[in-house]
Amino acid sequence: MTEHLTVVDHPLIQHKLTIMRDRTTSTAGFRQLLKEISQLLAYEITRELPMTTRAIDTPMTRMEAPVLAGKKLVLVSILRAGNGLMDGVLELIPSARVGFIGLYRDEETLQPVQYYCKLPQDMEDRMVIAVDPMLATGNSSAAAIDLIKATGAKTIRFLCLLAAPEGVARMREAHPDVPIVTAALDEGLNEKGYIMPGLGDAGDRMFGTK
Ligand code: URA
């Protein structure tokens, strides 16, 4: 991937995203749509996966057929909202390895603090897709990518549903080598760090915790 930011403006994604943004959409509906969009976004983010071939026998003849090359890829969910995005991607790529990174924001310093990190082995040989629906300030996303890079991972992508220009700029500054794929680039952040027009708190909306 050469672009740092890819906005996937496919009509199906945009239509589903509008329903997700709508405050009257139910928790169940929100979760279902997130799963559907995550699979469409996963299609885009995996577009350039390396391929090789394998000899197989069809009922008609023998052929060299295309298959994915290399080690299984890794999905890293940035807790907790990342789990909603990860579920759909995992359905599409069931053999992927899975990692989790938990970060919270220190109320005084406003900086992300790690409370959990469990990542698979052999990260340096695998493509890693970090998932978090909302790229807002970019502070926790950049910190999560720091943790992933500390394992030696070299090929990393970031998948989100909505991005704010502030978060994209932060990621470009901290991790210019990590392409971002999103369904929309919104207008900006409000004073509390929420994406505008956004969709509210993604975790609360997908888990019904408001
Ligand atoms: N996290 C969310 O869930 N929503 C936002 O708008 C920003 C960060």
PDB file of C-alpha atoms and ligand atoms in Angstrom:
ATOM      1  CA  MET A   1       0.000   0.000   0.000  1.00  0.00           C
ATOM      2  CA  THR A   2       1.449   3.342  -0.984  1.00  0.00           C
ATOM      3  CA  GLU A   3      -1.220   5.742   0.294  1.00  0.00           C
ATOM      4  CA  HIS A   4      -1.031   6.694   3.965  1.00  0.00           C
ATOM      5  CA  LEU A   5      -4.810   7.181   4.111  1.00  0.00           C
ATOM      6  CA  THR A   6      -7.413   5.272   2.074  1.00  0.00           C
ATOM      7  CA  VAL A   7     -11.079   6.249   2.445  1.00  0.00           C
ATOM      8  CA  VAL A   8     -13.224   3.424   1.112  1.00  0.00           C
ATOM      9  CA  ASP A   9     -16.194   5.300  -0.305  1.00  0.00           C
ATOM     10  CA  HIS A  10     -18.051   2.260  -1.638  1.00  0.00           C
ATOM     11  CA  PRO A  11     -21.838   2.889  -1.758  1.00  0.00           C
ATOM     12  CA  LEU A  12     -22.630  -0.109   0.472  1.00  0.00           C
ATOM     13  CA  ILE A  13     -20.168   1.056   3.118  1.00  0.00           C
ATOM     14  CA  GLN A  14     -21.456   4.628   3.025  1.00  0.00           C
ATOM     15  CA  HIS A  15     -25.083   3.506   3.296  1.00  0.00           C
ATOM     16  CA  LYS A  16     -24.384   1.203   6.233  1.00  0.00           C
ATOM     17  CA  LEU A  17     -22.281   3.872   7.941  1.00  0.00           C
ATOM     18  CA  THR A  18     -25.143   6.369   7.747  1.00  0.00           C
ATOM     19  CA  ILE A  19     -27.404   3.909   9.574  1.00  0.00           C
ATOM     20  CA  MET A  20     -24.691   3.400  12.199  1.00  0.00           C
ATOM     21  CA  ARG A  21     -24.339   7.145  12.731  1.00  0.00           C
ATOM     22  CA  ASP A  22     -28.102   7.533  13.251  1.00  0.00           C
ATOM     23  CA  ARG A  23     -28.711   7.807  17.002  1.00  0.00           C
ATOM     24  CA  THR A  24     -31.943   5.776  16.742  1.00  0.00           C
ATOM     25  CA  THR A  25     -30.127   2.649  15.482  1.00  0.00           C
ATOM     26  CA  SER A  26     -30.306  -0.162  18.051  1.00  0.00           C
ATOM     27  CA  THR A  27     -27.328  -1.837  19.723  1.00  0.00           C
ATOM     28  CA  ALA A  28     -28.005  -5.035  17.780  1.00  0.00           C
ATOM     29  CA  GLY A  29     -28.284  -3.138  14.500  1.00  0.00           C
ATOM     30  CA  PHE A  30     -25.105  -1.176  15.203  1.00  0.00           C
ATOM     31  CA  ARG A  31     -23.136  -4.348  15.953  1.00  0.00           C
ATOM     32  CA  GLN A  32     -24.431  -6.132  12.860  1.00  0.00           C
ATOM     33  CA  LEU A  33     -23.588  -3.186  10.590  1.00  0.00           C
ATOM     34  CA  LEU A  34     -20.125  -2.850  12.109  1.00  0.00           C
ATOM     35  CA  LYS A  35     -19.498  -6.490  11.307  1.00  0.00           C
ATOM     36  CA  GLU A  36     -20.680  -6.062   7.735  1.00  0.00           C
ATOM     37  CA  ILE A  37     -18.612  -2.904   7.146  1.00  0.00           C
ATOM     38  CA  SER A  38     -15.537  -4.458   8.749  1.00  0.00           C
ATOM     39  CA  GLN A  39     -15.656  -7.242   6.170  1.00  0.00           C
ATOM     40  CA  LEU A  40     -15.898  -4.785   3.299  1.00  0.00           C
ATOM     41  CA  LEU A  41     -12.991  -2.772   4.730  1.00  0.00           C
ATOM     42  CA  ALA A  42     -10.983  -5.963   5.267  1.00  0.00           C
ATOM     43  CA  TYR A  43     -11.387  -6.707   1.580  1.00  0.00           C
ATOM     44  CA  GLU A  44      -9.654  -3.396   0.810  1.00  0.00           C
ATOM     45  CA  ILE A  45      -6.915  -3.636   3.428  1.00  0.00           C
ATOM     46  CA  THR A  46      -5.879  -7.133   2.313  1.00  0.00           C
ATOM     47  CA  ARG A  47      -5.906  -6.257  -1.395  1.00  0.00           C
ATOM     48  CA  GLU A  48      -2.120  -6.469  -1.705  1.00  0.00           C
ATOM     49  CA  LEU A  49      -1.437  -9.575   0.377  1.00  0.00           C
ATOM     50  CA  PRO A  50       1.402 -11.585  -1.164  1.00  0.00           C
ATOM     51  CA  MET A  51       0.331 -14.611  -3.167  1.00  0.00           C
ATOM     52  CA  THR A  52       1.890 -17.862  -4.267  1.00  0.00           C
ATOM     53  CA  THR A  53       0.480 -20.959  -5.958  1.00  0.00           C
ATOM     54  CA  ARG A  54      -0.255 -24.525  -4.883  1.00  0.00           C
ATOM     55  CA  ALA A  55      -0.800 -27.578  -7.054  1.00  0.00           C
ATOM     56  CA  ILE A  56      -4.332 -28.944  -6.691  1.00  0.00           C
ATOM     57  CA  ASP A  57      -6.525 -31.385  -8.588  1.00  0.00           C
ATOM     58  CA  THR A  58      -9.877 -30.057  -9.713  1.00  0.00           C
ATOM     59  CA  PRO A  59     -12.399 -32.714 -10.797  1.00  0.00           C
ATOM     60  CA  MET A  60     -11.162 -31.946 -14.344  1.00  0.00           C
ATOM     61  CA  THR A  61      -7.407 -31.558 -14.194  1.00  0.00           C
ATOM     62  CA  ARG A  62      -4.345 -30.561 -12.221  1.00  0.00           C
ATOM     63  CA  MET A  63      -3.588 -26.853 -11.835  1.00  0.00           C
ATOM     64  CA  GLU A  64      -1.335 -24.394 -10.030  1.00  0.00           C
ATOM     65  CA  ALA A  65      -3.884 -22.387  -8.047  1.00  0.00           C
ATOM     66  CA  PRO A  66      -3.343 -19.067  -6.203  1.00  0.00           C
ATOM     67  CA  VAL A  67      -3.133 -19.077  -2.401  1.00  0.00           C
ATOM     68  CA  LEU A  68      -1.989 -16.563   0.189  1.00  0.00           C
ATOM     69  CA  ALA A  69       1.767 -16.677   0.820  1.00  0.00           C
ATOM     70  CA  GLY A  70       3.674 -16.449   4.074  1.00  0.00           C
ATOM     71  CA  LYS A  71       2.707 -16.796   7.702  1.00  0.00           C
ATOM     72  CA  LYS A  72      -0.833 -16.239   8.936  1.00  0.00           C
ATOM     73  CA  LEU A  73      -1.588 -12.588   9.457  1.00  0.00           C
ATOM     74  CA  VAL A  74      -2.255 -11.035  12.853  1.00  0.00           C
ATOM     75  CA  LEU A  75      -5.254  -8.984  13.916  1.00  0.00           C
ATOM     76  CA  VAL A  76      -4.681  -6.760  16.926  1.00  0.00           C
ATOM     77  CA  SER A  77      -7.768  -5.393  18.639  1.00  0.00           C
ATOM     78  CA  ILE A  78      -7.347  -2.171  20.560  1.00  0.00           C
ATOM     79  CA  LEU A  79      -9.719  -2.706  23.478  1.00  0.00           C
ATOM     80  CA  ARG A  80     -12.531  -2.487  23.856  1.00  0.00           C
ATOM     81  CA  ALA A  81     -14.157  -1.072  20.733  1.00  0.00           C
ATOM     82  CA  GLY A  82     -11.614  -2.835  18.506  1.00  0.00           C
ATOM     83  CA  ASN A  83     -13.353  -6.133  19.280  1.00  0.00           C
ATOM     84  CA  GLY A  84     -16.441  -5.099  17.329  1.00  0.00           C
ATOM     85  CA  LEU A  85     -14.367  -4.404  14.242  1.00  0.00           C
ATOM     86  CA  MET A  86     -12.249  -7.505  14.707  1.00  0.00           C
ATOM     87  CA  ASP A  87     -15.167  -9.975  14.833  1.00  0.00           C
ATOM     88  CA  GLY A  88     -16.139  -9.368  11.220  1.00  0.00           C
ATOM     89  CA  VAL A  89     -12.574  -9.429   9.912  1.00  0.00           C
ATOM     90  CA  LEU A  90     -11.919 -12.669  11.762  1.00  0.00           C
ATOM     91  CA  GLU A  91     -14.919 -14.277  10.091  1.00  0.00           C
ATOM     92  CA  LEU A  92     -13.365 -13.427   6.724  1.00  0.00           C
ATOM     93  CA  ILE A  93      -9.834 -14.492   7.731  1.00  0.00           C
ATOM     94  CA  PRO A  94     -10.529 -17.282  10.267  1.00  0.00           C
ATOM     95  CA  SER A  95      -6.934 -18.510  10.420  1.00  0.00           C
ATOM     96  CA  ALA A  96      -5.558 -15.126  11.519  1.00  0.00           C
ATOM     97  CA  ARG A  97      -3.701 -14.925  14.813  1.00  0.00           C
ATOM     98  CA  VAL A  98      -5.177 -12.478  17.309  1.00  0.00           C
ATOM     99  CA  GLY A  99      -3.651 -10.033  19.761  1.00  0.00           C
ATOM    100  CA  PHE A 100      -5.135  -7.549  22.221  1.00  0.00           C
ATOM    101  CA  ILE A 101      -3.887  -4.209  23.478  1.00  0.00           C
ATOM    102  CA  GLY A 102      -5.647  -2.410  26.343  1.00  0.00           C
ATOM    103  CA  LEU A 103      -4.988   1.286  26.886  1.00  0.00           C
ATOM    104  CA  TYR A 104      -6.737   3.880  29.041  1.00  0.00           C
ATOM    105  CA  ARG A 105      -6.303   7.626  29.154  1.00  0.00           C
ATOM    106  CA  ASP A 106      -4.621   9.073  32.245  1.00  0.00           C
ATOM    107  CA  GLU A 107      -6.964  11.865  33.382  1.00  0.00           C
ATOM    108  CA  GLU A 108      -4.093  14.151  34.409  1.00  0.00           C
ATOM    109  CA  THR A 109      -1.562  13.688  31.634  1.00  0.00           C
ATOM    110  CA  LEU A 110      -4.201  12.742  29.015  1.00  0.00           C
ATOM    111  CA  GLN A 111      -1.678  10.224  27.718  1.00  0.00           C
ATOM    112  CA  PRO A 112      -2.520   6.582  27.022  1.00  0.00           C
ATOM    113  CA  VAL A 113      -1.476   4.061  29.689  1.00  0.00           C
ATOM    114  CA  GLN A 114      -1.157   0.372  28.855  1.00  0.00           C
ATOM    115  CA  TYR A 115      -3.060  -2.094  31.074  1.00  0.00           C
ATOM    116  CA  TYR A 116      -2.973  -5.173  28.843  1.00  0.00           C
ATOM    117  CA  CYS A 117      -0.887  -6.441  25.952  1.00  0.00           C
ATOM    118  CA  LYS A 118      -0.932  -9.966  24.585  1.00  0.00           C
ATOM    119  CA  LEU A 119       0.457 -10.468  21.097  1.00  0.00           C
ATOM    120  CA  PRO A 120       1.214 -13.630  19.089  1.00  0.00           C
ATOM    121  CA  GLN A 121       4.699 -15.006  18.377  1.00  0.00           C
ATOM    122  CA  ASP A 122       6.741 -14.312  15.226  1.00  0.00           C
ATOM    123  CA  MET A 123       5.298 -10.853  14.703  1.00  0.00           C
ATOM    124  CA  GLU A 124       8.289  -9.824  12.587  1.00  0.00           C
ATOM    125  CA  ASP A 125       7.325 -12.296   9.839  1.00  0.00           C
ATOM    126  CA  ARG A 126       3.619 -11.481   9.725  1.00  0.00           C
ATOM    127  CA  MET A 127       1.426  -8.744   8.374  1.00  0.00           C
ATOM    128  CA  VAL A 128      -0.338  -7.065  11.293  1.00  0.00           C
ATOM    129  CA  ILE A 129      -3.700  -5.305  11.072  1.00  0.00           C
ATOM    130  CA  ALA A 130      -4.466  -3.169  14.120  1.00  0.00           C
ATOM    131  CA  VAL A 131      -8.182  -2.451  14.484  1.00  0.00           C
ATOM    132  CA  ASP A 132      -9.966   0.348  16.339  1.00  0.00           C
ATOM    133  CA  PRO A 133     -13.222   1.833  15.017  1.00  0.00           C
ATOM    134  CA  MET A 134     -12.457   5.439  15.984  1.00  0.00           C
ATOM    135  CA  LEU A 135      -9.213   7.231  15.062  1.00  0.00           C
ATOM    136  CA  ALA A 136      -9.817  10.369  17.146  1.00  0.00           C
ATOM    137  CA  THR A 137      -6.774  12.129  18.685  1.00  0.00           C
ATOM    138  CA  GLY A 138      -4.584   9.278  17.477  1.00  0.00           C
ATOM    139  CA  ASN A 139      -2.750   9.104  20.816  1.00  0.00           C
ATOM    140  CA  SER A 140      -3.882   5.598  21.767  1.00  0.00           C
ATOM    141  CA  SER A 141      -3.572   4.348  18.181  1.00  0.00           C
ATOM    142  CA  ALA A 142       0.003   5.649  17.953  1.00  0.00           C
ATOM    143  CA  ALA A 143       0.819   4.076  21.345  1.00  0.00           C
ATOM    144  CA  ALA A 144      -0.668   0.745  20.228  1.00  0.00           C
ATOM    145  CA  ILE A 145       1.462   0.805  17.082  1.00  0.00           C
ATOM    146  CA  ASP A 146       4.523   1.532  19.276  1.00  0.00           C
ATOM    147  CA  LEU A 147       3.765  -1.674  21.215  1.00  0.00           C
ATOM    148  CA  ILE A 148       3.294  -3.659  18.016  1.00  0.00           C
ATOM    149  CA  LYS A 149       6.556  -2.338  16.550  1.00  0.00           C
ATOM    150  CA  ALA A 150       8.375  -3.246  19.781  1.00  0.00           C
ATOM    151  CA  THR A 151       7.743  -6.912  18.885  1.00  0.00           C
ATOM    152  CA  GLY A 152       9.716  -6.466  15.663  1.00  0.00           C
ATOM    153  CA  ALA A 153       6.652  -6.299  13.376  1.00  0.00           C
ATOM    154  CA  LYS A 154       7.493  -4.541  10.131  1.00  0.00           C
ATOM    155  CA  THR A 155       4.363  -4.733   7.993  1.00  0.00           C
ATOM    156  CA  ILE A 156       1.541  -3.018   9.844  1.00  0.00           C
ATOM    157  CA  ARG A 157      -1.815  -1.601   8.728  1.00  0.00           C
ATOM    158  CA  PHE A 158      -4.418   0.330  10.723  1.00  0.00           C
ATOM    159  CA  LEU A 159      -8.127  -0.315  10.133  1.00  0.00           C
ATOM    160  CA  CYS A 160     -10.803   2.026  11.462  1.00  0.00           C
ATOM    161  CA  LEU A 161     -14.384   2.984  10.753  1.00  0.00           C
ATOM    162  CA  LEU A 162     -14.124   6.758  11.234  1.00  0.00           C
ATOM    163  CA  ALA A 163     -11.053   8.963  11.254  1.00  0.00           C
ATOM    164  CA  ALA A 164     -10.596  12.578  12.351  1.00  0.00           C
ATOM    165  CA  PRO A 165      -7.999  14.724  10.538  1.00  0.00           C
ATOM    166  CA  GLU A 166      -6.233  15.231  13.908  1.00  0.00           C
ATOM    167  CA  GLY A 167      -5.811  11.472  14.365  1.00  0.00           C
ATOM    168  CA  VAL A 168      -4.611  10.967  10.812  1.00  0.00           C
ATOM    169  CA  ALA A 169      -2.027  13.756  11.286  1.00  0.00           C
ATOM    170  CA  ARG A 170      -0.844  12.239  14.584  1.00  0.00           C
ATOM    171  CA  MET A 171      -0.441   8.827  12.974  1.00  0.00           C
ATOM    172  CA  ARG A 172       1.318  10.284   9.951  1.00  0.00           C
ATOM    173  CA  GLU A 173       3.802  12.007  12.254  1.00  0.00           C
ATOM    174  CA  ALA A 174       4.381   8.978  14.537  1.00  0.00           C
ATOM    175  CA  HIS A 175       4.007   6.126  12.045  1.00  0.00           C
ATOM    176  CA  PRO A 176       4.239   7.259   8.419  1.00  0.00           C
ATOM    177  CA  ASP A 177       4.962   3.641   7.443  1.00  0.00           C
ATOM    178  CA  VAL A 178       1.545   2.412   8.675  1.00  0.00           C
ATOM    179  CA  PRO A 179      -1.199   2.838   6.054  1.00  0.00           C
ATOM    180  CA  ILE A 180      -4.678   3.640   7.371  1.00  0.00           C
ATOM    181  CA  VAL A 181      -7.904   2.332   5.833  1.00  0.00           C
ATOM    182  CA  THR A 182     -11.174   3.946   6.933  1.00  0.00           C
ATOM    183  CA  ALA A 183     -14.799   4.244   5.848  1.00  0.00           C
ATOM    184  CA  ALA A 184     -14.887   8.035   6.334  1.00  0.00           C
ATOM    185  CA  LEU A 185     -12.764  11.049   7.196  1.00  0.00           C
ATOM    186  CA  ASP A 186     -14.927  13.276   9.408  1.00  0.00           C
ATOM    187  CA  GLU A 187     -14.688  17.003  10.127  1.00  0.00           C
ATOM    188  CA  GLY A 188     -12.720  17.009  13.378  1.00  0.00           C
ATOM    189  CA  LEU A 189     -12.858  16.561  17.149  1.00  0.00           C
ATOM    190  CA  ASN A 190     -15.007  18.382  19.692  1.00  0.00           C
ATOM    191  CA  GLU A 191     -13.578  19.710  22.986  1.00  0.00           C
ATOM    192  CA  LYS A 192     -13.983  16.276  24.614  1.00  0.00           C
ATOM    193  CA  GLY A 193     -12.103  14.475  21.870  1.00  0.00           C
ATOM    194  CA  TYR A 194     -15.186  13.002  20.160  1.00  0.00           C
ATOM    195  CA  ILE A 195     -15.284  12.767  16.395  1.00  0.00           C
ATOM    196  CA  MET A 196     -17.746  15.178  14.722  1.00  0.00           C
ATOM    197  CA  PRO A 197     -20.255  14.454  13.246  1.00  0.00           C
ATOM    198  CA  GLY A 198     -19.125  10.959  14.279  1.00  0.00           C
ATOM    199  CA  LEU A 199     -21.378   8.348  15.809  1.00  0.00           C
ATOM    200  CA  GLY A 200     -20.836   8.867  19.535  1.00  0.00           C
ATOM    201  CA  ASP A 201     -18.968   6.445  21.761  1.00  0.00           C
ATOM    202  CA  ALA A 202     -18.394   3.377  19.593  1.00  0.00           C
ATOM    203  CA  GLY A 203     -17.887   1.041  22.593  1.00  0.00           C
ATOM    204  CA  ASP A 204     -21.086   2.204  24.280  1.00  0.00           C
ATOM    205  CA  ARG A 205     -23.063   1.899  21.073  1.00  0.00           C
ATOM    206  CA  MET A 206     -21.833  -1.609  20.245  1.00  0.00           C
ATOM    207  CA  PHE A 207     -22.068  -2.994  23.781  1.00  0.00           C
ATOM    208  CA  GLY A 208     -25.106  -1.013  24.997  1.00  0.00           C
ATOM    209  CA  THR A 209     -23.248   0.404  28.013  1.00  0.00           C
ATOM    210  CA  LYS A 210     -24.471   3.999  27.932  1.00  0.00           C
TER     211      LYS A 210
HETATM  212  N1  URA B   1     -13.951   7.191  20.683  1.00  0.00           N
HETATM  213  C1  URA B   1     -15.255   6.996  20.400  1.00  0.00           C
HETATM  214  O1  URA B   1     -15.827   5.972  20.721  1.00  0.00           O
HETATM  215  N2  URA B   1     -15.924   7.979  19.761  1.00  0.00           N
HETATM  216  C2  URA B   1     -15.336   9.127  19.370  1.00  0.00           C
HETATM  217  O2  URA B   1     -16.000   9.972  18.759  1.00  0.00           O
HETATM  218  C3  URA B   1     -13.965   9.301  19.671  1.00  0.00           C
HETATM  219  C4  URA B   1     -13.295   8.316  20.321  1.00  0.00           C
END
